[in-house]
Tab-separated table of C-alpha atoms in Angstrom:
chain	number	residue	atom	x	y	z
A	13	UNK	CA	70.110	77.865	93.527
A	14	UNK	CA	70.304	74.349	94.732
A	15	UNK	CA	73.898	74.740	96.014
A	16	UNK	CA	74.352	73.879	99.916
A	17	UNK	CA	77.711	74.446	100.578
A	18	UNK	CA	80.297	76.941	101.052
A	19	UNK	CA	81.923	79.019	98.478
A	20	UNK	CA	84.421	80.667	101.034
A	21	UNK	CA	85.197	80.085	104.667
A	22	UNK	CA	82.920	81.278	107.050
A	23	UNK	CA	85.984	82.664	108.892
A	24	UNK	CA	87.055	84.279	105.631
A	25	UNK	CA	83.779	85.866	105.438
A	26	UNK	CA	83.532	87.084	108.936
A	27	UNK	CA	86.533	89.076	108.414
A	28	UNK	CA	86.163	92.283	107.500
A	29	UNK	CA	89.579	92.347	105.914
A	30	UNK	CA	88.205	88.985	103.670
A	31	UNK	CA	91.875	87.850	104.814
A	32	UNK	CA	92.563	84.196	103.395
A	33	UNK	CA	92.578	82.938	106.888
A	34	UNK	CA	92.442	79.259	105.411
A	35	UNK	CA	95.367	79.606	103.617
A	36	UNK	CA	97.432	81.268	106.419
A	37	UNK	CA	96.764	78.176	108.383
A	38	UNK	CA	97.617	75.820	105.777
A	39	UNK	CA	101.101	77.786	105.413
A	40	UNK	CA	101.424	77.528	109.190
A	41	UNK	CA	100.603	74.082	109.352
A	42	UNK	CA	103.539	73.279	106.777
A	43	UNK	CA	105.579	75.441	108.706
A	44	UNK	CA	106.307	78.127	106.087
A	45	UNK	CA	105.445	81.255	108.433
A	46	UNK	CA	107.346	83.483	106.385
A	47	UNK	CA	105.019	83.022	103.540
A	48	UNK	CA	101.560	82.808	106.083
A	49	UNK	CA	103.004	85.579	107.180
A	50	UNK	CA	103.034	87.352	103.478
A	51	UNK	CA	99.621	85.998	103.023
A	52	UNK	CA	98.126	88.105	105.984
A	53	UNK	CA	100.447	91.116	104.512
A	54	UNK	CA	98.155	90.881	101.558
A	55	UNK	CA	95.112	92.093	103.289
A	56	UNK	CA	96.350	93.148	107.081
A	57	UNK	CA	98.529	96.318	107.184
A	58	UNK	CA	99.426	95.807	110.972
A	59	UNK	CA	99.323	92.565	112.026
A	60	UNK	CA	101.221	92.546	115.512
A	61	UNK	CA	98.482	95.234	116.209
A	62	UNK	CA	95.740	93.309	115.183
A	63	UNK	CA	96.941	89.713	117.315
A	64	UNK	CA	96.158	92.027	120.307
A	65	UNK	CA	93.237	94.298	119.432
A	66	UNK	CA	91.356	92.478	116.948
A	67	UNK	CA	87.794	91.991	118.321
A	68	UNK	CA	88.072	88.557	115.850
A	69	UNK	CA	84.706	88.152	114.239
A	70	UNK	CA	86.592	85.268	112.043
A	71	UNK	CA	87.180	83.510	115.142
A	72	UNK	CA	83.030	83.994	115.678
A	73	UNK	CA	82.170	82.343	112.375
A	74	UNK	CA	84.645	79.922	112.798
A	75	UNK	CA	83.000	75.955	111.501
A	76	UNK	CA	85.714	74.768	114.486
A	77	UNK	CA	83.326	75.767	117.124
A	78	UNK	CA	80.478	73.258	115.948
A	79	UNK	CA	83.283	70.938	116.750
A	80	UNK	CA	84.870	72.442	120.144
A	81	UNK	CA	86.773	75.924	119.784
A	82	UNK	CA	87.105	78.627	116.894
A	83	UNK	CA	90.903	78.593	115.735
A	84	UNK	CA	92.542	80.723	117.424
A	85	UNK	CA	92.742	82.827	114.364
A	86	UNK	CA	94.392	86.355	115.718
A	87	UNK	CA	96.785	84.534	118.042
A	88	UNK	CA	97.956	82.498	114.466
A	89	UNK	CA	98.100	85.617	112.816
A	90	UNK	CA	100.237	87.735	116.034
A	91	UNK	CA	102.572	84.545	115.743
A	92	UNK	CA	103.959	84.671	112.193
A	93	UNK	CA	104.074	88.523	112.365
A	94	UNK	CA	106.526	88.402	115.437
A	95	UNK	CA	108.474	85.285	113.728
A	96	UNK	CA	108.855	87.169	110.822
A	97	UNK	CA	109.355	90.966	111.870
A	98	UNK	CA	112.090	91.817	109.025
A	99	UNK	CA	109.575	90.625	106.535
A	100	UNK	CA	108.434	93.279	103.457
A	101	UNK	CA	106.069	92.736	100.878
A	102	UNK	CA	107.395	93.461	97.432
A	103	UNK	CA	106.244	96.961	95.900
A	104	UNK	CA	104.833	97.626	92.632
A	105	UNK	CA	107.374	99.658	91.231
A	106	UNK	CA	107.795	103.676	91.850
A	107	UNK	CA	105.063	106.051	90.543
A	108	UNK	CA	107.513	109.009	90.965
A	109	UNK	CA	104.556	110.351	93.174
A	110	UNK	CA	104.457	111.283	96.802
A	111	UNK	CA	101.405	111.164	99.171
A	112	UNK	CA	101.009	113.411	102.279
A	113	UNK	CA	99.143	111.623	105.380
A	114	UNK	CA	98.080	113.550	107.726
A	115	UNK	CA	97.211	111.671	111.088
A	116	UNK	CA	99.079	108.754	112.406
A	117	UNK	CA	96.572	107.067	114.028
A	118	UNK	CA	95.562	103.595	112.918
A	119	UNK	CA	93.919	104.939	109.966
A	120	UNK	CA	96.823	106.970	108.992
A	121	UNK	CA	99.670	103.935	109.419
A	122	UNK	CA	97.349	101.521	107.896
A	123	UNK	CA	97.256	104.221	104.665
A	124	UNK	CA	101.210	104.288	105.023
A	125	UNK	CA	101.083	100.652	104.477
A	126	UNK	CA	99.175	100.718	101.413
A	127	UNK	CA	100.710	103.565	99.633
A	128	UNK	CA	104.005	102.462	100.062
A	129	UNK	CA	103.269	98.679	98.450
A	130	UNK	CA	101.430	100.535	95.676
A	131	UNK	CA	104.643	102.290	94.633
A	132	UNK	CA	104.169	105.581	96.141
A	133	UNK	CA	106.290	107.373	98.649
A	134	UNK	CA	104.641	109.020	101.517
A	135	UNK	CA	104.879	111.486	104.379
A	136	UNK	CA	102.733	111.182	107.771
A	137	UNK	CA	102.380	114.101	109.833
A	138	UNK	CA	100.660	114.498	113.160
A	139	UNK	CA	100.492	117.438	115.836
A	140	UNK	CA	101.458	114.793	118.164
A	141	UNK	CA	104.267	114.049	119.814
A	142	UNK	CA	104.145	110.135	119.121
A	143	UNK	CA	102.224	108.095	116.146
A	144	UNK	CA	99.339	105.831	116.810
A	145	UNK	CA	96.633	108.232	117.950
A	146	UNK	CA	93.948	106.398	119.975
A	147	UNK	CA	96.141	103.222	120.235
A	148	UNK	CA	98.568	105.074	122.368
A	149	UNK	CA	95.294	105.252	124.921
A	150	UNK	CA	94.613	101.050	124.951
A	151	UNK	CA	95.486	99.424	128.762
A	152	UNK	CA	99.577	98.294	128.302
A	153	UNK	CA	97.894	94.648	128.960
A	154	UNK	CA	95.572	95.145	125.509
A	155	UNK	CA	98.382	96.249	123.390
A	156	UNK	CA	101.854	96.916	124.677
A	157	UNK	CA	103.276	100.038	123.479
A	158	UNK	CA	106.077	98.017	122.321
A	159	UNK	CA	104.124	96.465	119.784
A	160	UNK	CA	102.839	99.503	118.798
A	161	UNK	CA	106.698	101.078	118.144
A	162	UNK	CA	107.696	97.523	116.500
A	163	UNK	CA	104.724	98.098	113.600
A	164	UNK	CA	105.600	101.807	113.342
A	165	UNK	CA	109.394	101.215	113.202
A	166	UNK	CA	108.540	98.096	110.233
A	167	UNK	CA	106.698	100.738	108.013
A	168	UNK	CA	109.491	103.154	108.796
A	169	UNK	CA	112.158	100.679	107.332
A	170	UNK	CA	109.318	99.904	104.899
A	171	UNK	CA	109.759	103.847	103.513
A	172	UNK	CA	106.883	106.161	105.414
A	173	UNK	CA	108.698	109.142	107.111
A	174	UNK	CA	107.306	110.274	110.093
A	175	UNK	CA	106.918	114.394	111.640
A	176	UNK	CA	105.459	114.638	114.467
A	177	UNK	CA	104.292	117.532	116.898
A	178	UNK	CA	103.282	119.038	112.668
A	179	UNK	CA	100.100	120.722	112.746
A	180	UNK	CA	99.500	120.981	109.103
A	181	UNK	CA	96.266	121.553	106.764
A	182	UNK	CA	95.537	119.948	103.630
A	183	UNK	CA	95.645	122.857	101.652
A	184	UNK	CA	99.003	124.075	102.876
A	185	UNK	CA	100.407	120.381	101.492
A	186	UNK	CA	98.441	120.237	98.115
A	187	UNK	CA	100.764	122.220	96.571
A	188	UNK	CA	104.188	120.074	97.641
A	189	UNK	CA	102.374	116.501	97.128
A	190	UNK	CA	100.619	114.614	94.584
A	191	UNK	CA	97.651	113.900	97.410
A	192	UNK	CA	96.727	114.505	100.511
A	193	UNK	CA	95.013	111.815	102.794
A	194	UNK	CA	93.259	112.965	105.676
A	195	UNK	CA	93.373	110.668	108.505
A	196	UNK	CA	92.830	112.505	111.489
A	197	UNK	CA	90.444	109.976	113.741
């Protein structure tokens, strides 16, 4: 009850990923991006992404500002994902199950991300023509559609197969998969 000081970063706190920002910036400071960059893999689906869009609350609770400036904590994090693009986290090994996703929106490829380190295989359908739902609306300057295809293509080669222009329901997929997320925005 007496204790004054800080069990965990502020910056780590502010996130609402509770991303080991600390640590990536140790790693970055040593020079070993591939492995900052595996650190923010642990928590961040879609890094690239989030170096451009992230509103950064870390970067808000940042101690570095009492000083002069927050760390530049997305910019940190957009670097090591484009210096390491070919980089996979390891998966837990197969569950023999496969998940249907329907939506490819950020909520969709960010549940891609997750099923596939967990072991599972998955499937994302949308009735669009192109994945990343509202992210396909941000200004070019925000977040360049490039970007957008380079985290789409990584989870891709990562193992999530992609229909598009599918307009599917739930109940029409429960019987071919093991689940069904819906992540339709």
């Amino acid at each position: 009850s007496d204790h004054t000081g800080d069990c965990e970063a502020p910056c780590r706190v502010g996130c609402p990923a509770f991303m080991d920002i600390p640590k990536m910036n140790r790693l970055i400071a040593q020079g070993k991006d591939a492995e900052a960059l595996a650190n923010v893999k642990e928590e961040i689906a879609l890094p690239l992404i989030l170096g451009y869009i992230c509103s950064a609350p870390c970067e808000g609770a940042c101690r570095r500002k009492q000083v002069e400036n927050a760390v530049s904590i997305c910019q940190l994090k957009k670097f090591v994902a484009l210096e390491n693009m070919d980089y996979f986290p390891v998966k837990e090994s197969s569950k023999n199950k496969k998940i249907a996703i329907i939506g490819a929106g950020i909520a969709g490829l960010t549940a891609a991300y997750h099923v596939l380190r967990y072991g599972y295989n998955c499937v994302v359908f949308d009735k669009n023509p192109s994945a990343g739902g509202s992210l396909l609306s941000v200004s070019e300057d925000e977040l360049p559609k490039s970007i957008l295809e380079k985290e789409i293509e990584i989870l891709q080669k990562y193992g999530a197969e992609f229909y598009m222009n599918a307009a599917v329901s739930a109940i029409a997929l429960k019987n071919e998969y093991d689940a069904v997320i819906l992540a339709t925005g």
